[in-house]
XYZ file of C-alpha atoms in Angstrom:
552
model
C -28.976 -5.548 -77.341
C -26.069 -6.873 -79.714
C -23.768 -9.764 -78.837
C -21.566 -11.945 -80.642
C -23.091 -15.431 -81.776
C -20.536 -16.986 -78.939
C -21.791 -14.798 -76.166
C -25.563 -15.760 -77.382
C -24.861 -19.126 -77.215
C -23.169 -19.019 -73.742
C -25.966 -16.736 -72.386
C -28.338 -19.522 -73.701
C -26.576 -22.234 -72.041
C -26.495 -20.419 -68.753
C -30.327 -19.896 -69.007
C -30.403 -23.739 -69.350
C -28.466 -23.963 -66.011
C -25.237 -24.990 -67.629
C -22.171 -24.399 -65.149
C -19.437 -26.628 -66.777
C -18.575 -27.579 -70.071
C -15.785 -30.325 -71.235
C -14.101 -29.362 -74.153
C -10.849 -29.033 -76.074
C -10.469 -25.812 -78.137
C -9.470 -25.014 -81.858
C -9.622 -22.723 -84.546
C -13.140 -22.707 -85.657
C -14.213 -22.721 -81.788
C -12.241 -19.903 -80.830
C -14.558 -17.328 -80.712
C -16.645 -19.735 -78.311
C -13.422 -19.884 -76.288
C -12.782 -16.297 -76.321
C -16.203 -15.539 -75.192
C -15.859 -18.365 -72.388
C -13.053 -16.347 -71.018
C -15.175 -13.620 -69.431
C -17.835 -16.333 -68.345
C -18.606 -17.770 -65.306
C -19.063 -21.149 -66.822
C -16.583 -23.469 -65.678
C -14.485 -25.142 -68.555
C -12.745 -28.315 -67.713
C -9.798 -28.737 -70.543
C -9.653 -32.614 -71.284
C -6.421 -34.175 -73.353
C -8.463 -35.480 -76.022
C -12.076 -34.314 -77.302
C -13.243 -38.142 -76.926
C -12.238 -37.715 -73.306
C -14.451 -34.419 -73.151
C -17.615 -36.363 -74.509
C -17.016 -39.327 -71.851
C -16.619 -36.839 -69.137
C -19.666 -35.061 -70.140
C -21.454 -38.561 -70.421
C -20.387 -39.348 -66.669
C -21.166 -35.848 -65.443
C -24.800 -36.522 -66.892
C -25.256 -39.796 -65.734
C -24.221 -39.032 -62.254
C -25.866 -35.627 -61.671
C -28.962 -36.371 -64.182
C -28.498 -32.996 -65.791
C -27.411 -32.901 -69.447
C -23.711 -32.839 -69.940
C -21.879 -30.376 -72.054
C -18.934 -30.892 -74.421
C -17.330 -28.651 -76.762
C -14.990 -29.141 -79.586
C -13.513 -27.480 -83.040
C -14.448 -28.627 -86.539
C -12.916 -31.537 -88.590
C -10.988 -33.798 -86.445
C -12.105 -32.074 -83.001
C -15.655 -32.897 -83.966
C -14.950 -36.316 -85.296
C -13.001 -37.187 -82.254
C -16.552 -36.618 -80.009
C -18.187 -38.987 -82.243
C -17.406 -42.285 -79.893
C -18.579 -40.415 -76.865
C -21.724 -39.101 -78.939
C -22.721 -42.692 -79.990
C -22.019 -44.049 -76.452
C -24.546 -41.486 -74.848
C -26.976 -42.346 -77.884
C -26.820 -46.307 -77.015
C -27.164 -45.751 -73.094
C -29.690 -42.578 -73.515
C -27.825 -39.907 -71.936
C -28.818 -36.365 -72.283
C -25.839 -34.699 -73.715
C -25.520 -31.504 -76.033
C -22.326 -31.466 -78.310
C -21.278 -28.117 -79.660
C -18.768 -28.192 -82.311
C -17.276 -25.425 -84.077
C -17.796 -25.247 -88.042
C -16.241 -23.538 -90.949
C -17.641 -20.243 -91.854
C -21.008 -20.815 -93.732
C -19.645 -19.263 -97.108
C -17.033 -22.125 -96.880
C -19.306 -24.908 -96.259
C -19.408 -27.466 -98.883
C -15.860 -26.635 -100.220
C -13.505 -29.411 -98.504
C -12.285 -26.315 -96.381
C -9.548 -26.922 -94.288
C -10.873 -28.930 -91.283
C -14.256 -29.339 -92.658
C -16.294 -32.160 -91.837
C -20.045 -32.822 -92.368
C -20.536 -33.670 -88.725
C -24.204 -33.306 -88.822
C -24.303 -36.042 -91.751
C -21.822 -38.336 -89.574
C -23.855 -37.905 -86.285
C -27.012 -38.342 -87.965
C -27.568 -41.932 -86.912
C -26.244 -41.307 -83.197
C -28.284 -38.249 -82.052
C -32.058 -37.429 -81.367
C -31.034 -34.148 -83.434
C -28.381 -32.049 -84.981
C -28.625 -28.502 -85.478
C -26.577 -26.386 -88.187
C -26.715 -22.900 -86.800
C -26.990 -20.991 -90.363
C -29.294 -18.125 -89.203
C -27.647 -16.205 -86.064
C -31.156 -14.854 -85.247
C -32.392 -18.722 -84.362
C -29.276 -19.275 -82.249
C -31.160 -18.905 -78.814
C -34.126 -20.912 -79.888
C -31.993 -23.765 -81.047
C -29.987 -24.130 -77.690
C -33.289 -24.148 -75.903
C -34.584 -26.753 -78.296
C -31.592 -28.801 -77.852
C -31.898 -29.064 -74.219
C -35.791 -29.976 -74.422
C -34.852 -32.600 -77.018
C -31.814 -33.935 -75.127
C -34.014 -34.368 -71.715
C -37.100 -35.193 -72.530
C -38.749 -38.438 -73.583
C -35.865 -41.016 -74.188
C -32.795 -38.964 -73.379
C -30.019 -38.842 -75.951
C -27.401 -36.517 -77.261
C -28.040 -33.389 -79.478
C -25.599 -31.657 -81.723
C -25.042 -28.014 -82.396
C -22.855 -26.907 -85.102
C -21.533 -23.628 -85.219
C -20.029 -22.050 -88.319
C -17.377 -19.577 -87.283
C -18.754 -16.407 -88.541
C -22.094 -17.166 -86.731
C -20.304 -17.448 -83.374
C -17.932 -14.028 -84.371
C -20.509 -11.987 -85.645
C -22.536 -9.550 -83.866
C -26.374 -10.107 -83.782
C -29.359 -8.913 -81.983
C -30.165 -10.888 -79.031
C -33.637 -11.664 -77.455
C -33.952 -14.611 -75.057
C -35.894 -17.589 -76.742
C -39.738 -17.538 -76.323
C -42.164 -20.607 -75.628
C -40.805 -23.490 -77.413
C -42.712 -24.838 -80.384
C -42.141 -28.268 -81.539
C -44.877 -29.787 -83.374
C -44.597 -33.281 -83.781
C -42.504 -33.932 -80.799
C -44.359 -34.787 -77.809
C -43.429 -37.818 -75.783
C -46.001 -39.823 -73.684
C -45.866 -39.799 -70.455
C -48.933 -41.532 -68.728
C -49.611 -45.202 -69.628
C -52.880 -45.732 -71.606
C -55.340 -46.642 -68.638
C -56.712 -49.999 -70.377
C -52.986 -51.013 -70.816
C -52.290 -50.600 -67.051
C -55.413 -52.463 -66.182
C -54.219 -55.384 -68.183
C -51.155 -55.505 -66.729
C -52.434 -55.452 -63.475
C -54.874 -58.713 -64.086
C -51.880 -60.351 -65.652
C -50.116 -59.671 -62.627
C -52.858 -60.745 -60.301
C -52.839 -63.968 -62.597
C -49.523 -64.789 -62.326
C -47.851 -67.400 -59.977
C -44.160 -66.812 -60.982
C -43.580 -63.165 -62.058
C -40.222 -61.505 -62.306
C -39.414 -58.109 -62.834
C -36.786 -57.100 -65.283
C -35.452 -53.700 -64.545
C -33.217 -51.644 -67.008
C -31.482 -48.232 -67.158
C -35.042 -46.729 -67.611
C -35.664 -46.813 -63.929
C -32.469 -44.980 -63.108
C -33.314 -42.144 -65.743
C -36.731 -41.398 -64.764
C -36.000 -41.624 -60.997
C -38.386 -44.408 -60.536
C -36.312 -46.849 -58.101
C -38.849 -46.241 -55.097
C -41.765 -47.116 -57.428
C -39.823 -50.162 -58.179
C -38.964 -50.948 -54.823
C -42.793 -50.707 -53.758
C -43.641 -52.881 -56.667
C -41.458 -55.760 -55.852
C -42.404 -55.679 -52.177
C -46.252 -55.380 -52.990
C -45.882 -58.388 -55.071
C -43.327 -59.935 -53.242
C -41.440 -60.699 -56.985
C -38.019 -60.961 -57.700
C -36.148 -58.399 -59.388
C -33.204 -58.986 -62.051
C -31.445 -56.049 -63.553
C -29.682 -55.025 -66.780
C -25.965 -53.947 -66.717
C -27.370 -50.206 -66.638
C -30.222 -51.078 -64.280
C -27.502 -51.770 -61.730
C -28.484 -49.640 -58.203
C -32.277 -49.318 -59.742
C -33.025 -51.910 -57.343
C -31.130 -52.561 -54.049
C -28.518 -55.261 -54.580
C -28.678 -56.438 -51.035
C -32.356 -56.880 -50.997
C -33.497 -60.170 -50.404
C -35.635 -60.105 -53.485
C -32.585 -59.162 -55.979
C -31.442 -61.685 -58.026
C -28.690 -59.436 -59.422
C -27.612 -58.991 -63.027
C -29.525 -60.865 -66.015
C -27.798 -62.358 -69.422
C -24.347 -63.538 -70.634
C -22.529 -62.728 -67.196
C -25.685 -62.526 -65.181
C -26.196 -65.053 -61.980
C -27.601 -68.352 -62.410
C -30.628 -67.345 -60.158
C -31.437 -64.795 -62.337
C -31.173 -66.707 -65.636
C -32.870 -69.507 -64.076
C -35.849 -67.316 -62.861
C -36.620 -65.543 -66.408
C -36.579 -69.107 -68.140
C -39.076 -70.371 -65.740
C -41.294 -67.470 -65.114
C -44.900 -67.326 -66.124
C -44.764 -63.218 -66.250
C -42.222 -61.031 -67.247
C -42.386 -57.145 -66.357
C -40.128 -55.419 -68.413
C -39.046 -51.882 -66.851
C -37.237 -49.376 -68.592
C -35.371 -52.138 -70.518
C -34.631 -52.986 -74.166
C -34.232 -56.518 -74.558
C -30.563 -56.655 -75.601
C -29.059 -59.610 -77.145
C -26.574 -60.048 -74.074
C -29.472 -60.380 -72.037
C -31.766 -62.359 -73.883
C -29.087 -64.887 -75.467
C -30.920 -67.174 -77.853
C -34.659 -65.422 -78.426
C -36.265 -68.546 -78.978
C -35.576 -69.645 -75.639
C -35.801 -66.586 -73.517
C -38.592 -66.503 -70.831
C -40.409 -69.344 -72.724
C -43.429 -69.807 -70.558
C -43.490 -66.185 -69.638
C -46.380 -63.382 -70.709
C -44.593 -60.129 -71.243
C -45.231 -56.764 -69.971
C -42.887 -54.312 -71.437
C -42.964 -50.554 -70.044
C -40.871 -47.950 -72.163
C -40.966 -44.580 -72.906
C -39.795 -45.374 -76.299
C -42.464 -47.169 -78.425
C -39.863 -48.135 -80.813
C -38.346 -50.469 -78.283
C -41.461 -52.303 -77.706
C -41.528 -55.803 -79.692
C -38.116 -54.743 -81.085
C -36.542 -57.775 -79.870
C -38.839 -59.939 -78.213
C -42.413 -60.522 -78.230
C -44.640 -58.241 -76.004
C -48.171 -59.317 -74.733
C -49.174 -56.043 -72.799
C -47.222 -53.057 -74.255
C -47.439 -49.749 -72.060
C -45.548 -46.409 -73.547
C -45.113 -43.898 -71.229
C -42.356 -42.861 -68.254
C -41.504 -45.597 -66.279
C -41.746 -43.466 -62.924
C -45.654 -42.323 -63.678
C -46.705 -45.911 -65.493
C -45.620 -47.656 -61.913
C -47.320 -45.117 -59.889
C -50.483 -46.131 -62.086
C -50.123 -49.758 -61.792
C -49.501 -49.486 -57.836
C -52.588 -47.882 -57.302
C -54.397 -50.850 -59.033
C -52.487 -53.712 -57.543
C -53.205 -56.215 -55.155
C -50.265 -57.723 -52.931
C -49.360 -61.372 -52.650
C -47.513 -63.974 -54.446
C -47.464 -67.874 -53.602
C -44.732 -69.291 -51.275
C -43.911 -71.722 -53.606
C -42.159 -69.255 -56.365
C -40.180 -67.470 -53.315
C -38.988 -70.927 -51.922
C -37.736 -71.825 -55.325
C -35.958 -68.813 -56.073
C -34.166 -69.069 -52.609
C -33.277 -72.673 -53.329
C -31.410 -71.359 -56.540
C -29.611 -68.541 -55.041
C -28.227 -71.286 -51.988
C -27.258 -73.592 -54.641
C -25.773 -71.178 -57.332
C -24.306 -68.352 -55.758
C -21.636 -66.314 -57.247
C -18.227 -67.775 -56.509
C -14.422 -67.990 -57.321
C -11.707 -69.800 -56.364
C -9.592 -68.055 -53.563
C -6.070 -70.185 -53.913
C -3.925 -67.257 -52.470
C -3.408 -65.394 -55.784
C -4.539 -61.751 -56.329
C -8.070 -62.001 -57.354
C -10.213 -59.347 -59.376
C -13.318 -60.489 -57.597
C -11.729 -60.185 -54.052
C -10.369 -56.468 -54.871
C -13.845 -55.321 -56.030
C -15.578 -56.667 -52.912
C -13.036 -55.018 -50.747
C -13.499 -51.628 -52.641
C -17.214 -52.213 -51.533
C -16.227 -52.978 -48.098
C -14.245 -49.733 -47.623
C -16.423 -47.325 -49.174
C -19.784 -48.953 -47.569
C -21.112 -49.101 -51.012
C -21.178 -45.208 -50.862
C -18.914 -45.036 -54.147
C -19.414 -43.982 -57.514
C -18.052 -46.367 -59.386
C -17.493 -46.333 -63.414
C -15.718 -48.829 -65.370
C -14.094 -49.043 -68.802
C -15.201 -52.386 -70.781
C -14.112 -55.893 -70.428
C -13.919 -58.437 -67.629
C -13.384 -55.897 -64.841
C -16.725 -54.387 -65.991
C -18.411 -57.547 -65.438
C -16.619 -58.637 -62.324
C -17.560 -55.276 -61.153
C -21.429 -55.740 -61.907
C -21.061 -59.046 -60.054
C -19.324 -58.255 -57.299
C -19.822 -54.702 -56.094
C -23.355 -54.526 -54.529
C -25.283 -51.475 -55.915
C -27.927 -50.221 -53.690
C -28.770 -46.738 -55.172
C -29.127 -45.471 -58.904
C -26.518 -43.244 -60.325
C -23.975 -45.154 -58.622
C -22.642 -47.569 -61.070
C -21.593 -45.623 -64.300
C -20.304 -47.903 -67.321
C -20.713 -48.206 -71.102
C -23.732 -50.721 -71.771
C -24.719 -50.530 -75.335
C -21.591 -49.486 -77.537
C -19.342 -51.019 -75.119
C -16.460 -48.535 -75.529
C -13.141 -49.395 -73.872
C -11.689 -46.099 -72.496
C -14.853 -45.044 -71.344
C -14.256 -45.293 -67.203
C -11.302 -42.639 -66.592
C -13.028 -39.630 -68.410
C -16.277 -40.311 -67.066
C -15.076 -40.778 -63.659
C -13.598 -37.110 -64.292
C -17.145 -35.971 -65.276
C -18.636 -37.951 -62.014
C -16.042 -36.415 -59.685
C -16.953 -32.797 -61.120
C -20.664 -33.551 -60.758
C -20.018 -34.684 -57.052
C -17.206 -33.399 -55.631
C -17.818 -34.588 -52.275
C -17.971 -38.360 -53.107
C -15.705 -40.778 -53.600
C -15.248 -41.844 -57.267
C -13.557 -45.037 -58.484
C -12.746 -46.236 -62.146
C -12.303 -49.946 -62.100
C -10.320 -50.675 -64.963
C -8.747 -53.094 -67.118
C -4.944 -52.718 -68.225
C -5.789 -52.736 -71.976
C -8.924 -50.411 -71.542
C -7.291 -47.760 -69.334
C -4.688 -47.132 -72.041
C -7.320 -46.014 -74.484
C -7.839 -42.328 -72.658
C -5.191 -42.614 -70.052
C -4.318 -39.252 -70.993
C -7.135 -37.672 -69.045
C -5.156 -38.676 -65.646
C -3.446 -35.238 -66.394
C -6.746 -33.703 -66.709
C -7.670 -34.857 -63.079
C -4.472 -34.063 -61.931
C -4.850 -30.413 -63.363
C -8.222 -30.021 -61.743
C -7.063 -31.700 -58.638
C -10.063 -34.134 -59.039
C -9.488 -37.171 -56.701
C -10.385 -40.094 -58.763
C -9.340 -43.482 -57.923
C -8.141 -45.729 -60.519
C -8.022 -49.514 -59.926
C -6.393 -51.269 -62.765
C -6.866 -55.249 -62.786
C -4.069 -55.663 -64.771
C -3.455 -59.529 -65.959
C -1.120 -58.454 -68.540
C -3.716 -59.306 -71.580
C -6.833 -57.991 -73.270
C -9.011 -60.285 -70.907
C -12.461 -60.614 -72.215
C -11.170 -61.424 -75.805
C -8.673 -63.844 -74.442
C -11.608 -65.514 -72.431
C -13.517 -66.027 -75.612
C -10.130 -67.067 -77.539
C -9.880 -69.566 -74.541
C -13.397 -70.928 -74.741
C -14.422 -70.809 -78.104
C -11.393 -70.265 -80.503
C -9.227 -73.281 -78.836
C -7.029 -71.291 -77.119
C -5.525 -69.763 -80.136
C -4.465 -66.244 -78.319
C -4.301 -63.823 -81.455
C -3.030 -60.323 -80.455
C -4.019 -60.316 -76.796
C -0.968 -60.163 -74.981
C -0.090 -56.846 -73.815
C 3.269 -55.315 -73.177
C 2.251 -52.393 -70.524
C 3.773 -49.561 -69.253
C 4.863 -49.459 -65.638
C 2.039 -47.782 -64.498
C 3.053 -46.524 -61.067
C 5.566 -44.384 -63.015
C 2.956 -43.526 -65.466
C 0.613 -42.303 -62.814
C 3.557 -40.222 -61.018
C 4.571 -38.643 -64.776
C 1.294 -37.086 -64.704
C 1.656 -35.694 -61.252
C -0.838 -38.569 -59.604
C -0.072 -40.943 -56.854
C 0.791 -44.398 -58.332
C 0.729 -47.735 -56.098
C 1.490 -51.395 -56.951
C -0.219 -54.462 -55.101
C 0.743 -57.697 -56.022
C -0.622 -59.758 -52.857
C -3.970 -60.112 -51.281
C -2.647 -58.557 -47.857
C -1.555 -55.407 -49.683
C -5.190 -54.787 -51.422
C -7.278 -53.124 -48.420
C -3.971 -50.873 -47.328
C -3.800 -49.702 -50.809
C -7.363 -48.858 -51.177
C -7.330 -47.265 -47.742
C -4.454 -44.669 -49.074
C -6.128 -43.825 -52.372
C -9.440 -43.060 -50.523
C -7.724 -40.754 -47.720
C -5.539 -39.091 -50.866
C -6.945 -35.682 -52.126
C -4.984 -36.524 -55.147
C -5.782 -38.635 -58.108
C -4.460 -42.243 -57.510
C -4.036 -45.096 -59.563
C -3.163 -48.449 -58.057
C -1.926 -51.294 -60.351
C -3.265 -54.481 -59.373
C -1.188 -57.388 -60.498
C -4.077 -59.880 -60.809
C -4.203 -63.547 -61.714
C -3.907 -63.928 -65.331
C -5.761 -66.959 -66.006
C -9.213 -65.647 -64.373
C -12.726 -66.007 -66.170
C -15.803 -64.034 -65.779
C -18.216 -66.825 -64.924
C -20.780 -67.750 -65.450
C -21.013 -67.117 -68.938
C -23.805 -68.034 -71.270
C -22.044 -68.705 -74.756
C -22.819 -66.491 -77.202
C -26.239 -67.062 -79.108
C -26.680 -69.700 -76.405
C -29.798 -70.182 -74.203
C -29.492 -67.969 -70.895
C -30.558 -71.218 -69.167
C -27.369 -72.994 -70.284
C -24.193 -71.547 -68.633
C -20.595 -72.473 -68.226
C -19.080 -72.413 -65.098
């Protein structure tokens, strides 16, 4: 059977279960868009290629299925780069497809030619330039396998125009053959027993859970482990929701803006059980003082992460869900009451708090979103103060409910990611909690939400400045506020101009009614919360400091 390269591409995508692509057309991708015209695959036209990549990212994180984005060559492809890097840093399964100039024009500085394979080499698990059309079906099958197995991540497929427009014999791809690519799934039994012995000998264990728990679907095993040992659990930013935030054993987030009791517990523990976490510098602070008395067990599917930042005593390479299951089979229950009592004392003495002085406080708004949605909303964020407040004050109780840019820290992520989440989870309430700086990085995607009738809610915590940068300038640069003042548009009028609903809130009493109106609405809603300008995110570990020494 003869099909065009573009038809083979779409047929192969459907074979992988793809029903949605986020993208933006252009010259070298036109054969693919022409084939899409007759395809059952839904295409979401974003307003910028970066938005397409973040939407695919949000879709993947919310559903657990790989996200797919599509752009043309040159600037279209390079506009995807930030979104691809973001997915790479946070281990998100994504397949990015780019149009490319025809094979005869490659390497000739042709119009809208960019070496996207070379550009993305450090930020993808693998990249394919389809030079032989007979390999297209195999390439697609391999790309999805690589993106979704082992430590997930983005894979790029670059399609020259003459490949996508030419006619070729089509045969469905056969069995995968990827010699040298075989991610380890089960933990080495000897290491698992060694970990069990260390746990049995421990008097002050702490479990440190990261995004790997969410990715592997190991939240139930994590809960069993914590309750069996009666061990406290702290989370990384991307691990929020992997353990119920309202559980008595939950310590919340660890690190620079973590809770005091989480940081104190790690400083004094004698055993740290790291599960699907990578010891990011925002978590560890000064490495020499991180968990100084602890033996460290590190469970991770990526062997490159083990020992990269922190000395590890018992490394276990494998899928988190499977390794925890192995561990649960050989563990005995029990933990001394003295450690539990000490943890509870810290929680009582150092709760998260803020000054409620009658002004509109960002923390109170986030708590109200939690209350009104019963904690059931899917929440995305941009990057900045609002992101940290969301991690602190929205009590995440289930995996895949908190979707944020962790590793790369990408401003402009939240709104397009929320669109991807709403596409993947159409019956759920979706909030993007944003800052007035971050939201303007990809605010054009509000038009995408309106166009596809996606009832995304955007809560802007509007303090008129680049809040996190201002906070650092206040605390570490002698209040020299260089280039952090923002001159903002009227967000209400802007929302209305895009066809969404716009609401402005300036008083605490207006918060709940505005949120209720947004949740009831079937249209995208943007709420401009004019919050206290001087509010800081506390507690805070100064950069490079010990996590046991916090401001606030």
